[in-house]
């Protein structure tokens, strides 16, 4: 059977990766997956994969999606098991499908869901420093609850995107944004669903919300930040360790709920 | 002011330690704490500490207790902050007290509480492989609930202790033993309170309970194991990664509830 096209859903602990995208002399998610595929196919060159988007060093994923051509046919369940046996333990294939050859993990994505976890302990928790951001000052979650709705809708996110990107259109739509207080873990959990996210956008949004909850910024400062289109006024970028790419949607998720 | 005696409560992520006890050329909890203290005191030699007991490589602690003499007086809160600023991020001082010079973290301990977490996902979860044990086969927690009470009371734990230890008396008292099902995390959480634990004892107890829950052992096999006094018949030792030393009691805890 000829070249086969796969869609694969990956979970990874981002701690020991220099990010998703291949870089020389660095351990990356794309790198370990492409190596595992080459080993399976018994070829010298890497087998290139397309990811739904990059994640930075230290950023985690519960549902990153990749797509790729493989030189011969393996049933989806066999591909899942073979990949898992070849991948390192901090990377796990959760699902695998054979898909039409025109499916593309990035271009076909219609929405994404991100989560951001913030530990509120007064000290650096040894078990969570790699899996949460950290806010050790006074916090009023009800202020964040009152403000976070300002992110919902279609807005120009220039103030919330790292400068220097090549993307000119900074307008994105957020379908849902919410914060949950996890009393047991002493954590704030932020969830954002949208049609697309600019570079560092979730981490900058969280930085602004934390300053609102910490009473360092007016309640509806987000509205002002849309107007000023100035990334410096958004100030903080929350740590990579708290960010999780939860799910990528392909015409089957919140992105359809417009 | 002269030599001062301290009691310190430590939290640590055991992943990157070769265990609690100092070993040549290995990173250990005792080693990093003794180095930090020497740095604080500006002395060349290590400042020796006494721990409530050893933990193995990969075993975690929420409440390990150590005691030591320090060459001069620092107020307890100052000692806590200074130690935290010198310790690596996977080790955290939670509490610090100045105590009478005859206090000894090991000899004065009257009880300990351990927790063991078992992940029940069918796959190796990248986020939990270092923080839980793993059981990926069928599991009936109600069997464990019915059996775990057999551990409560005073018993000869010879079958539940790693062979080769120098301790001859293998009789210990367990004051409380319980299992909780965490549906959200898909985990079993075991809690054991007792007056003392032999080498690998909690991990072997959990191994037996998992086999009972997995229908690989009769419900009341624990009673038989007390009689046979044969560690081989207890079979499994659950992975170090799931074990947490939660609390050490000094005449102030469950150990008084006899």
XYZ file of C-alpha atoms in Angstrom:
516
model
C 0.000 0.000 0.000
C 1.259 3.469 -0.871
C 2.081 6.543 1.190
C -0.472 6.963 4.008
C -1.525 10.186 5.728
C -1.996 10.278 9.515
C -3.469 12.621 12.110
C -1.976 12.054 15.553
C -2.901 13.601 18.937
C 0.059 14.049 21.306
C 0.390 14.691 25.032
C 3.733 15.951 26.282
C 5.413 17.280 29.370
C 7.217 20.334 27.964
C 9.761 20.573 30.790
C 12.621 18.895 28.992
C 11.915 20.187 25.489
C 13.370 23.336 23.916
C 9.853 23.751 22.470
C 7.863 22.101 19.706
C 9.790 23.202 16.636
C 12.989 21.523 15.412
C 16.173 23.439 16.233
C 19.770 22.334 15.719
C 21.322 20.573 18.742
C 18.134 20.913 20.804
C 15.671 18.340 22.062
C 12.293 19.290 20.561
C 8.896 17.598 20.279
C 9.004 17.710 16.486
C 12.522 16.275 16.605
C 11.728 13.247 18.765
C 8.576 12.434 16.759
C 10.327 12.756 13.389
C 13.152 10.542 14.636
C 10.716 7.907 15.912
C 8.910 7.877 12.549
C 12.199 7.520 10.641
C 13.146 4.602 12.880
C 9.779 2.942 12.213
C 10.116 3.456 8.466
C 13.787 2.393 8.554
C 14.890 5.453 6.589
C 17.877 7.739 7.128
C 16.151 11.103 6.751
C 13.576 12.472 9.115
C 9.941 12.091 8.154
C 8.593 15.658 8.300
C 5.499 16.368 10.385
C 3.160 19.376 10.536
C 2.006 20.546 13.965
C -1.138 22.588 14.677
C 1.224 25.256 15.980
C 4.422 25.701 17.953
C 4.639 25.543 21.710
C 7.535 27.221 23.518
C 10.149 25.636 25.782
C 8.457 24.443 28.975
C 4.910 24.668 27.561
C 2.887 21.450 27.910
C 0.270 19.737 25.750
C -2.656 17.463 26.458
C -3.826 17.553 22.864
C -1.301 18.813 20.323
C -2.237 17.594 16.829
C 0.235 16.703 14.084
C -0.196 15.335 10.577
C 2.285 13.590 8.279
C 2.811 11.279 5.323
C 4.232 7.856 6.127
C 5.853 5.797 3.338
C 3.655 2.722 3.826
C 0.378 1.666 5.403
C 0.071 0.733 9.085
C -3.367 0.482 10.702
C -4.077 3.461 13.004
C -3.945 1.429 16.219
C -0.655 -0.175 15.144
C 0.810 3.263 14.387
C -0.268 4.506 17.837
C 1.372 1.576 19.627
C 4.543 1.590 17.523
C 5.034 5.336 18.023
C 4.486 5.034 21.770
C 7.060 2.279 22.020
C 9.630 4.467 20.236
C 8.836 7.834 21.824
C 10.419 8.983 25.099
C 8.232 8.709 28.222
C 7.481 12.433 28.385
C 5.655 12.191 25.053
C 2.588 10.041 24.520
C 0.376 9.380 21.492
C -3.237 9.578 22.677
C -4.997 8.977 19.359
C -4.154 8.162 15.773
C -6.280 8.197 12.604
C -5.656 7.570 8.936
C -6.952 10.721 7.208
C -7.350 12.036 3.634
C -4.065 13.226 2.149
C -5.189 16.874 2.099
C -5.643 17.109 5.884
C -3.199 19.583 7.425
C -2.860 19.924 11.212
C -2.164 23.655 11.030
C -4.114 24.978 8.054
C -7.281 23.024 8.867
C -7.448 23.966 12.558
C -10.563 26.054 13.288
C -9.976 26.609 16.992
C -7.819 25.883 19.998
C -8.291 25.543 23.686
C -5.536 26.540 26.131
C -5.383 26.181 29.898
C -3.153 28.147 32.258
C -2.567 27.039 35.888
C -1.365 29.475 38.562
C -0.162 28.235 41.931
C -1.024 30.659 44.756
C 1.155 29.191 47.548
C 3.348 31.733 49.313
C 6.350 29.469 48.637
C 7.684 27.787 45.474
C 6.039 24.368 45.541
C 8.680 21.787 44.479
C 5.992 19.604 42.877
C 4.362 22.357 40.874
C 7.093 24.763 39.854
C 7.380 23.012 36.457
C 3.611 22.639 35.962
C 2.151 25.984 37.013
C 2.850 29.681 36.963
C 3.220 31.287 40.389
C 1.549 34.288 42.077
C 2.557 34.682 45.701
C 0.944 38.054 46.435
C -2.612 38.880 47.582
C -5.224 37.738 45.059
C -8.933 38.446 44.660
C -10.236 35.899 42.152
C -13.605 37.705 42.045
C -11.873 40.630 40.302
C -10.587 38.247 37.629
C -14.057 36.704 37.305
C -15.479 40.170 36.721
C -12.810 41.127 34.156
C -12.177 37.983 32.142
C -15.336 38.388 30.029
C -13.662 41.386 28.393
C -11.546 38.902 26.441
C -14.572 37.235 24.830
C -15.409 38.392 21.320
C -13.444 39.640 18.307
C -10.671 42.073 19.197
C -7.361 43.442 17.987
C -4.853 41.683 20.254
C -1.819 43.800 19.328
C -1.247 44.674 23.016
C -1.319 40.954 23.874
C 1.157 39.591 21.314
C 4.917 39.402 21.589
C 6.429 42.076 19.374
C 8.434 41.064 16.319
C 6.136 38.427 14.855
C 5.608 38.379 11.105
C 1.823 38.174 11.377
C 0.236 41.513 10.523
C -3.393 40.791 11.299
C -3.689 40.728 15.080
C -7.486 40.333 15.163
C -8.625 37.123 16.840
C -11.888 35.805 18.266
C -12.152 34.343 21.755
C -15.297 32.217 22.107
C -14.979 31.537 25.806
C -12.705 32.618 28.656
C -13.147 31.554 32.239
C -11.308 31.235 35.530
C -11.847 28.530 38.163
C -10.548 28.509 41.729
C -9.202 25.104 42.755
C -9.311 25.344 46.574
C -7.688 21.940 47.151
C -4.658 22.745 45.038
C -4.686 26.478 45.856
C -4.649 27.247 42.158
C -6.324 29.496 39.638
C -7.187 27.706 36.407
C -7.734 29.809 33.291
C -9.384 28.370 30.168
C -9.434 30.103 26.798
C -11.146 28.928 23.628
C -10.544 30.855 20.440
C -10.091 30.665 16.686
C -6.374 31.374 16.957
C -3.747 32.721 19.323
C -0.793 35.014 18.607
C 2.719 34.388 19.894
C 2.727 34.489 23.757
C -0.880 35.732 23.685
C -2.288 33.460 26.421
C 0.662 34.130 28.717
C 0.292 37.910 28.280
C -3.502 37.714 28.808
C -2.904 35.779 32.042
C -0.303 38.320 33.153
C -2.864 41.121 32.767
C -5.569 39.130 34.588
C -3.232 38.360 37.487
C -2.446 42.060 37.853
C -6.197 42.809 37.884
C -6.779 40.113 40.543
C -3.841 41.452 42.522
C -5.310 44.962 42.442
C -2.457 46.364 40.401
C -4.603 47.308 37.420
C -8.156 48.710 36.992
C -10.930 46.157 36.506
C -11.587 46.967 32.857
C -8.062 47.747 31.756
C -8.371 45.083 29.047
C -10.704 47.418 27.083
C -8.076 50.159 27.280
C -5.318 47.774 26.153
C -7.305 46.911 22.993
C -7.325 50.606 22.141
C -3.681 51.499 22.831
C -2.252 48.607 20.756
C 0.959 48.652 22.826
C 2.410 45.399 24.075
C 4.584 47.152 26.695
C 1.488 48.349 28.546
C 0.388 44.735 29.079
C 3.670 44.258 30.977
C 4.046 40.666 32.323
C 4.324 37.417 30.359
C 3.258 34.569 32.648
C 5.760 31.677 32.877
C 5.770 28.961 30.203
C 5.438 26.215 32.848
C 1.754 27.029 33.530
C 0.561 26.760 29.917
C -1.158 23.711 28.372
C -2.378 23.283 24.800
C -5.510 21.291 25.648
C -7.275 20.703 22.354
C -7.197 21.625 18.678
C -10.512 21.757 16.835
C -11.125 20.926 13.196
C -14.616 22.237 12.504
C -15.893 20.154 15.399
C -15.571 22.423 18.417
C -16.257 25.785 19.966
C -14.993 27.442 16.818
C -18.340 26.546 15.240
C -20.338 28.242 17.968
C -20.027 31.757 16.536
C 25.049 33.259 71.122
C 26.150 29.620 71.197
C 25.328 26.569 69.127
C 21.585 26.438 68.367
C 19.448 23.357 67.699
C 16.806 23.414 64.940
C 13.895 21.286 63.788
C 13.091 21.809 60.113
C 10.225 20.448 57.984
C 11.156 19.821 54.337
C 9.158 19.258 51.162
C 11.002 17.750 48.210
C 10.410 16.359 44.766
C 12.430 13.113 44.913
C 12.782 12.755 41.132
C 16.268 14.146 40.834
C 17.674 12.821 44.112
C 19.494 9.522 44.612
C 17.517 9.357 47.863
C 17.684 11.099 51.225
C 20.967 9.773 52.583
C 24.386 11.131 51.619
C 26.280 8.986 49.120
C 29.563 9.779 47.369
C 29.154 11.468 43.966
C 25.357 11.443 44.201
C 22.873 14.255 44.591
C 20.972 13.563 47.821
C 18.562 15.522 50.030
C 20.889 15.289 53.011
C 23.753 16.419 50.795
C 22.083 19.572 49.435
C 20.818 20.594 52.910
C 24.198 20.036 54.587
C 25.893 22.045 51.823
C 23.404 24.908 52.193
C 23.964 24.990 55.969
C 27.754 25.023 55.540
C 27.417 27.909 53.098
C 25.263 29.823 55.595
C 27.726 29.181 58.411
C 30.689 29.947 56.145
C 32.479 26.750 57.151
C 34.349 24.242 55.012
C 32.932 21.017 56.436
C 29.355 19.933 56.090
C 27.049 20.592 59.019
C 25.591 17.142 59.783
C 21.799 16.745 59.954
C 19.571 13.951 61.308
C 16.526 12.969 59.257
C 13.409 11.237 60.607
C 14.302 8.396 58.241
C 15.655 7.751 54.775
C 13.630 8.010 51.617
C 14.753 6.137 48.491
C 15.632 7.555 45.083
C 12.485 8.949 43.473
C 10.460 9.002 46.721
C 8.903 12.385 47.552
C 8.212 14.254 50.784
C 5.635 16.786 51.881
C 6.827 16.684 55.479
C 10.255 15.167 56.059
C 11.685 16.358 59.392
C 15.362 16.967 60.109
C 17.212 18.272 63.176
C 20.694 19.731 63.495
C 23.056 21.918 65.492
C 24.015 25.212 63.914
C 27.148 27.067 65.131
C 25.352 30.318 65.968
C 21.866 31.679 66.614
C 19.540 32.743 63.814
C 15.825 33.312 64.535
C 13.653 30.479 63.186
C 12.021 32.559 60.451
C 15.413 33.877 59.331
C 16.753 30.311 59.161
C 13.743 29.253 57.052
C 14.230 32.083 54.562
C 18.018 31.754 54.390
C 17.808 27.991 53.793
C 15.172 28.448 51.080
C 17.317 30.997 49.302
C 20.252 28.541 49.280
C 18.397 25.281 48.554
C 17.635 24.110 45.010
C 14.066 24.637 43.773
C 13.044 20.996 44.191
C 13.580 21.305 47.957
C 11.624 23.691 50.137
C 11.686 24.447 53.877
C 8.076 24.587 55.067
C 8.691 25.233 58.750
C 11.545 25.873 61.127
C 11.726 25.924 64.941
C 14.454 26.390 67.500
C 14.169 23.308 69.759
C 15.868 21.934 72.904
C 19.277 20.441 72.174
C 18.108 16.898 72.981
C 15.473 16.820 70.217
C 16.307 14.180 67.591
C 14.295 13.934 64.347
C 14.655 10.141 64.183
C 14.738 8.905 67.769
C 11.889 11.141 68.953
C 9.492 10.319 66.110
C 6.393 8.534 67.407
C 4.620 8.016 64.114
C 4.628 8.649 60.388
C 2.095 9.135 57.684
C 2.770 7.989 54.115
C 0.704 8.438 50.971
C 0.932 6.357 47.813
C -0.651 7.500 44.510
C -1.468 5.038 41.721
C -2.397 6.261 38.263
C -4.960 3.993 36.554
C -4.728 5.340 32.977
C -4.219 2.661 30.325
C -1.215 4.657 29.044
C 1.853 6.134 30.743
C 0.776 9.681 31.557
C 3.732 12.009 30.786
C 2.702 14.368 33.592
C 2.343 11.705 36.266
C 4.961 9.060 35.549
C 7.330 10.693 38.052
C 4.627 11.378 40.672
C 2.552 8.184 40.794
C 2.834 4.428 40.513
C 0.980 2.906 37.571
C -1.602 0.108 37.290
C -2.971 -0.274 33.777
C -4.988 -3.470 34.235
C -8.574 -3.971 35.441
C -9.091 -2.681 38.978
C -11.890 -3.104 41.521
C -11.251 -0.522 44.256
C -14.042 -2.047 46.388
C -11.849 -5.149 46.837
C -9.049 -2.954 48.174
C -11.515 -1.139 50.442
C -12.578 -4.498 51.849
C -9.006 -5.741 52.359
C -7.049 -2.693 53.522
C -8.360 -2.900 57.104
C -6.287 -6.082 57.499
C -3.236 -3.824 57.758
C -4.574 -1.954 60.794
C -3.266 -3.156 64.139
C -0.020 -4.622 65.448
C 1.487 -7.255 63.141
C 4.739 -8.932 62.197
C 5.547 -7.301 58.853
C 8.356 -9.700 57.844
C 6.570 -10.508 54.555
C 6.298 -6.787 53.823
C 9.894 -5.718 54.383
C 12.778 -5.806 51.908
C 15.093 -8.656 52.872
C 18.597 -7.880 54.097
C 17.822 -5.111 56.550
C 19.625 -5.110 59.873
C 16.448 -4.596 61.910
C 15.423 -7.818 63.643
C 12.122 -6.784 65.169
C 9.630 -6.594 62.306
C 6.572 -5.882 64.468
C 4.931 -2.553 63.709
C 1.588 -0.939 64.478
C -0.570 0.634 61.776
C -3.133 3.017 63.297
C -5.018 3.770 60.117
C -4.965 2.590 56.512
C -7.347 3.792 53.843
C -7.797 4.041 50.104
C -9.571 6.844 48.218
C -10.629 6.842 44.584
C -9.904 10.142 42.855
C -12.241 10.005 39.841
C -11.018 13.286 38.330
C -7.393 12.175 38.264
C -8.201 8.488 37.699
C -6.054 7.619 40.697
C -6.092 5.455 43.789
C -4.725 7.236 46.843
C -3.490 5.104 49.744
C -2.859 6.584 53.194
C -1.042 4.766 55.998
C -0.454 5.991 59.530
C 1.773 3.934 61.783
C 4.379 3.988 64.530
C 7.129 2.980 62.126
C 7.736 1.492 58.710
C 10.322 -1.050 57.579
C 12.434 -0.679 54.451
C 10.151 -0.670 51.354
C 7.200 -1.608 53.575
C 4.628 0.838 52.149
C 5.583 -0.017 48.573
C 5.240 -3.754 49.235
C 1.901 -3.253 51.043
C 0.620 -1.274 48.053
C 1.836 -4.014 45.670
C -0.214 -6.600 47.577
C -3.298 -4.335 47.669
C -3.077 -3.676 43.917
C -2.980 -7.424 43.264
C -6.051 -7.848 45.480
C -7.869 -5.056 43.609
C -6.805 -6.567 40.303
C -8.232 -9.958 41.338
C -4.835 -11.640 41.331
C -4.880 -12.467 45.033
C -7.584 -13.597 47.498
C -9.313 -10.839 49.464
C -7.751 -11.701 52.819
C -4.315 -12.784 51.634
C -2.756 -10.178 53.939
C -3.643 -12.362 56.949
C -1.881 -15.316 55.313
C 1.181 -13.213 54.534
C 1.539 -12.265 58.221
C 1.730 -15.984 59.013
C 4.160 -17.145 56.313
C 6.771 -14.437 57.057
C 8.116 -14.672 53.501
C 8.795 -11.507 51.554
C 8.859 -13.364 48.205
C 5.180 -14.248 48.570
C 4.289 -10.556 48.721
C 5.816 -10.288 45.229
C 5.624 -6.704 43.821
C 7.264 -3.562 45.154
C 5.301 -0.571 43.873
C 7.418 2.105 42.124
C 9.233 4.725 44.220
C 7.633 7.551 42.188
C 4.207 7.083 43.848
C 5.407 7.339 47.455
C 5.201 10.489 49.629
C 6.361 10.925 53.228
C 3.506 13.186 54.346
C 4.086 13.826 58.024
C 6.261 12.812 60.960
C 4.685 12.915 64.408
C 6.439 13.712 67.688
C 3.966 12.665 70.354
C 1.376 14.889 68.715
C -0.332 12.708 66.154
C -2.109 9.458 65.385
C 0.633 7.619 67.226
C -1.030 8.785 70.443
C -4.370 7.291 69.522
C -3.521 3.755 70.630
